[in-house]
């Protein structure tokens, strides 16, 4: 994509810290694509220690060109 002059950038992050992790904790990070529109991709994240949710986050990504103008999400990212 970068060779084509397109870049995926973070435009918004919402992060909720529910509990602390400790140095030796084994954690799981669960990621899913929550929504894709013509102009953005929204990911949801959970960081868990066992059944306990430590962190919940939503990240919104956009595609821009070399001049910083918003572009449509390329077909290659939709599959």
Coordinates of N, CA and C in Angstrom, one line a residue:
X1 N 0.8 -1.2 0.0 CA 0.0 0.0 0.0 C 0.9 1.3 0.0
X2 N 1.9 1.2 0.8 CA 2.8 2.4 0.9 C 3.4 2.7 -0.5
X3 N 3.7 1.7 -1.2 CA 4.3 1.9 -2.6 C 3.3 2.6 -3.5
X4 N 2.0 2.4 -3.2 CA 0.9 3.1 -3.9 C 0.6 4.4 -3.4
X5 N 1.3 4.8 -2.3 CA 1.1 6.2 -1.7 C -0.1 6.2 -0.8
X6 N -0.5 5.1 -0.2 CA -1.6 5.0 0.8 C -1.0 4.6 2.1
X7 N -1.6 5.1 3.2 CA -1.1 4.8 4.5 C -2.3 4.6 5.4
X8 N -2.2 3.6 6.3 CA -3.2 3.4 7.3 C -2.8 4.1 8.6
X9 N -3.6 5.0 9.1 CA -3.3 5.8 10.3 C -4.4 5.6 11.4
X10 N -3.9 5.8 12.6 CA -4.9 5.7 13.7 C -5.5 7.1 13.9
X11 N -6.8 7.2 13.9 CA -7.5 8.5 14.0 C -8.2 8.6 15.4
X12 N -8.4 7.5 16.1 CA -9.1 7.6 17.4 C -8.8 6.3 18.1
X13 N -8.6 6.5 19.4 CA -8.4 5.3 20.4 C -9.3 5.6 21.6
X14 N -10.1 4.6 22.0 CA -10.8 4.7 23.3 C -10.4 3.5 24.1
X15 N -9.8 3.7 25.2 CA -9.2 2.6 26.0 C -9.8 2.7 27.5
X16 N -10.3 1.6 27.9 CA -10.8 1.5 29.3 C -10.0 0.5 30.1
X17 N -9.3 1.0 31.1 CA -8.5 0.1 32.0 C -9.4 -0.4 33.1
X18 N -9.6 -1.7 33.2 CA -10.5 -2.3 34.2 C -9.7 -2.8 35.4
X19 N -8.5 -3.4 35.2 CA -7.7 -3.9 36.3 C -6.2 -4.0 35.8
X20 N -5.3 -4.1 36.7 CA -3.9 -4.1 36.4 C -3.4 -5.5 36.1
X21 N -2.4 -5.6 35.2 CA -1.7 -6.8 35.0 C -0.4 -6.7 35.8
X22 N 0.1 -7.9 36.1 CA 1.4 -7.9 36.8 C 2.5 -8.5 35.9
X23 N 3.7 -8.3 36.3 CA 4.8 -8.7 35.4 C 4.8 -10.1 34.9
X24 N 4.5 -11.1 35.7 CA 4.5 -12.5 35.3 C 3.2 -13.0 34.9
X25 N 2.2 -12.2 34.8 CA 0.8 -12.6 34.4 C 0.8 -13.2 32.9
X26 N 0.1 -14.2 32.7 CA -0.1 -14.7 31.4 C -1.4 -14.0 30.9
X27 N -1.4 -13.3 29.8 CA -2.6 -12.6 29.3 C -2.9 -13.0 27.9
X28 N -4.1 -12.8 27.6 CA -4.6 -13.1 26.2 C -5.0 -11.8 25.6
X29 N -4.7 -11.5 24.4 CA -5.2 -10.3 23.7 C -6.1 -10.8 22.5
X30 N -7.4 -10.4 22.6 CA -8.4 -10.8 21.6 C -8.7 -9.5 20.8
X31 N -8.5 -9.7 19.5 CA -8.8 -8.6 18.5 C -9.8 -9.0 17.5
X32 N -10.7 -8.1 17.2 CA -11.7 -8.4 16.1 C -12.0 -7.1 15.4
X33 N -12.3 -7.3 14.1 CA -12.7 -6.1 13.3 C -14.2 -6.0 13.6
X34 N -14.6 -4.8 14.2 CA -15.9 -4.5 14.5 C -16.8 -4.0 13.4
X35 N -16.1 -3.1 12.5 CA -16.8 -2.5 11.5 C -15.9 -2.0 10.4
X36 N -16.3 -2.1 9.2 CA -15.5 -1.5 8.1 C -16.5 -0.7 7.3
X37 N -16.2 0.6 7.1 CA -17.0 1.5 6.2 C -16.1 1.8 5.0
X38 N -16.6 2.7 4.1 CA -15.9 3.1 2.9 C -14.6 3.8 3.3
X39 N -14.6 4.4 4.5 CA -13.4 5.3 4.9 C -12.7 4.9 6.1
X40 N -13.2 3.9 6.9 CA -12.5 3.5 8.1 C -12.7 2.1 8.5
X41 N -11.8 1.6 9.3 CA -11.8 0.3 9.9 C -11.8 0.4 11.4
X42 N -12.7 -0.2 12.1 CA -12.7 -0.2 13.6 C -12.4 -1.5 14.1
X43 N -11.4 -1.5 15.0 CA -10.9 -2.8 15.7 C -11.4 -2.7 17.1
X44 N -11.7 -3.8 17.7 CA -12.0 -3.9 19.2 C -11.0 -4.8 19.8
X45 N -10.5 -4.5 20.9 CA -9.5 -5.3 21.6 C -9.9 -5.6 23.1
X46 N -9.6 -6.7 23.5 CA -9.7 -7.1 25.0 C -8.4 -7.7 25.4
X47 N -7.9 -7.3 26.5 CA -6.8 -7.9 27.2 C -7.3 -8.6 28.4
X48 N -7.1 -9.9 28.5 CA -7.7 -10.7 29.6 C -6.6 -11.5 30.3
X49 N -6.9 -11.7 31.6 CA -6.1 -12.6 32.4 C -7.1 -13.7 32.9
X50 N -7.1 -14.8 32.2 CA -8.2 -15.8 32.4 C -9.5 -15.3 32.0
X51 N -10.5 -15.3 32.9 CA -11.8 -14.8 32.6 C -11.9 -13.3 32.9
X52 N -10.9 -12.7 33.5 CA -11.0 -11.3 33.9 C -10.6 -10.4 32.8
X53 N -11.4 -9.4 32.5 CA -11.1 -8.4 31.4 C -10.3 -7.3 32.1
X54 N -9.0 -7.1 31.6 CA -8.2 -6.1 32.2 C -8.3 -4.8 31.4
X55 N -8.4 -4.9 30.1 CA -8.5 -3.7 29.2 C -9.5 -3.9 28.1
X56 N -10.3 -2.9 27.8 CA -11.1 -2.9 26.6 C -10.7 -1.7 25.8
X57 N -10.5 -1.9 24.5 CA -10.2 -0.7 23.6 C -10.8 -0.8 22.3
X58 N -11.0 0.3 21.7 CA -11.5 0.5 20.3 C -10.6 1.4 19.6
X59 N -10.1 0.9 18.4 CA -9.2 1.7 17.6 C -9.8 2.0 16.2
X60 N -9.9 3.2 15.8 CA -10.4 3.6 14.5 C -9.2 3.9 13.6
X61 N -9.1 3.2 12.4 CA -8.1 3.5 11.5 C -8.7 4.1 10.2
X62 N -7.9 4.9 9.5 CA -8.3 5.5 8.3 C -7.2 5.3 7.3
X63 N -7.6 5.4 6.0 CA -6.6 5.4 4.9 C -6.4 6.8 4.3
X64 N -5.2 7.2 4.2 CA -4.9 8.5 3.7 C -3.9 8.4 2.6
X65 N -3.8 9.5 1.7 CA -2.8 9.5 0.7 C -1.6 10.3 1.2
X66 N -0.6 10.5 0.3 CA 0.6 11.2 0.7 C 0.4 12.6 1.1
X67 N -0.8 13.2 0.8 CA -1.1 14.6 1.1 C -2.0 14.6 2.4
X68 N -2.3 13.5 3.0 CA -3.1 13.4 4.1 C -4.6 13.5 3.9
X69 N -5.0 13.3 2.6 CA -6.4 13.3 2.3 C -7.0 11.9 2.5
X70 N -8.2 11.8 3.0 CA -8.9 10.6 3.3 C -9.2 9.9 2.0
X71 N -8.9 8.5 2.0 CA -9.2 7.7 0.8 C -10.1 6.5 1.2
X72 N -10.7 5.9 0.2 CA -11.5 4.7 0.4 C -10.6 3.6 0.9
X73 N -11.1 2.7 1.8 CA -10.4 1.6 2.2 C -10.2 0.7 1.0
X74 N -8.9 0.3 0.7 CA -8.7 -0.5 -0.5 C -9.3 -1.9 -0.4
X75 N -9.7 -2.4 -1.5 CA -10.3 -3.8 -1.6 C -9.4 -4.8 -0.9
X76 N -8.1 -4.7 -1.0 CA -7.2 -5.6 -0.4 C -7.3 -5.7 1.1
X77 N -7.7 -4.7 1.8 CA -7.9 -4.7 3.2 C -9.3 -5.2 3.6
X78 N -10.2 -5.4 2.7 CA -11.6 -5.8 3.0 C -11.7 -7.3 3.0
X79 N -10.7 -8.0 2.5 CA -10.8 -9.5 2.4 C -10.0 -10.1 3.5

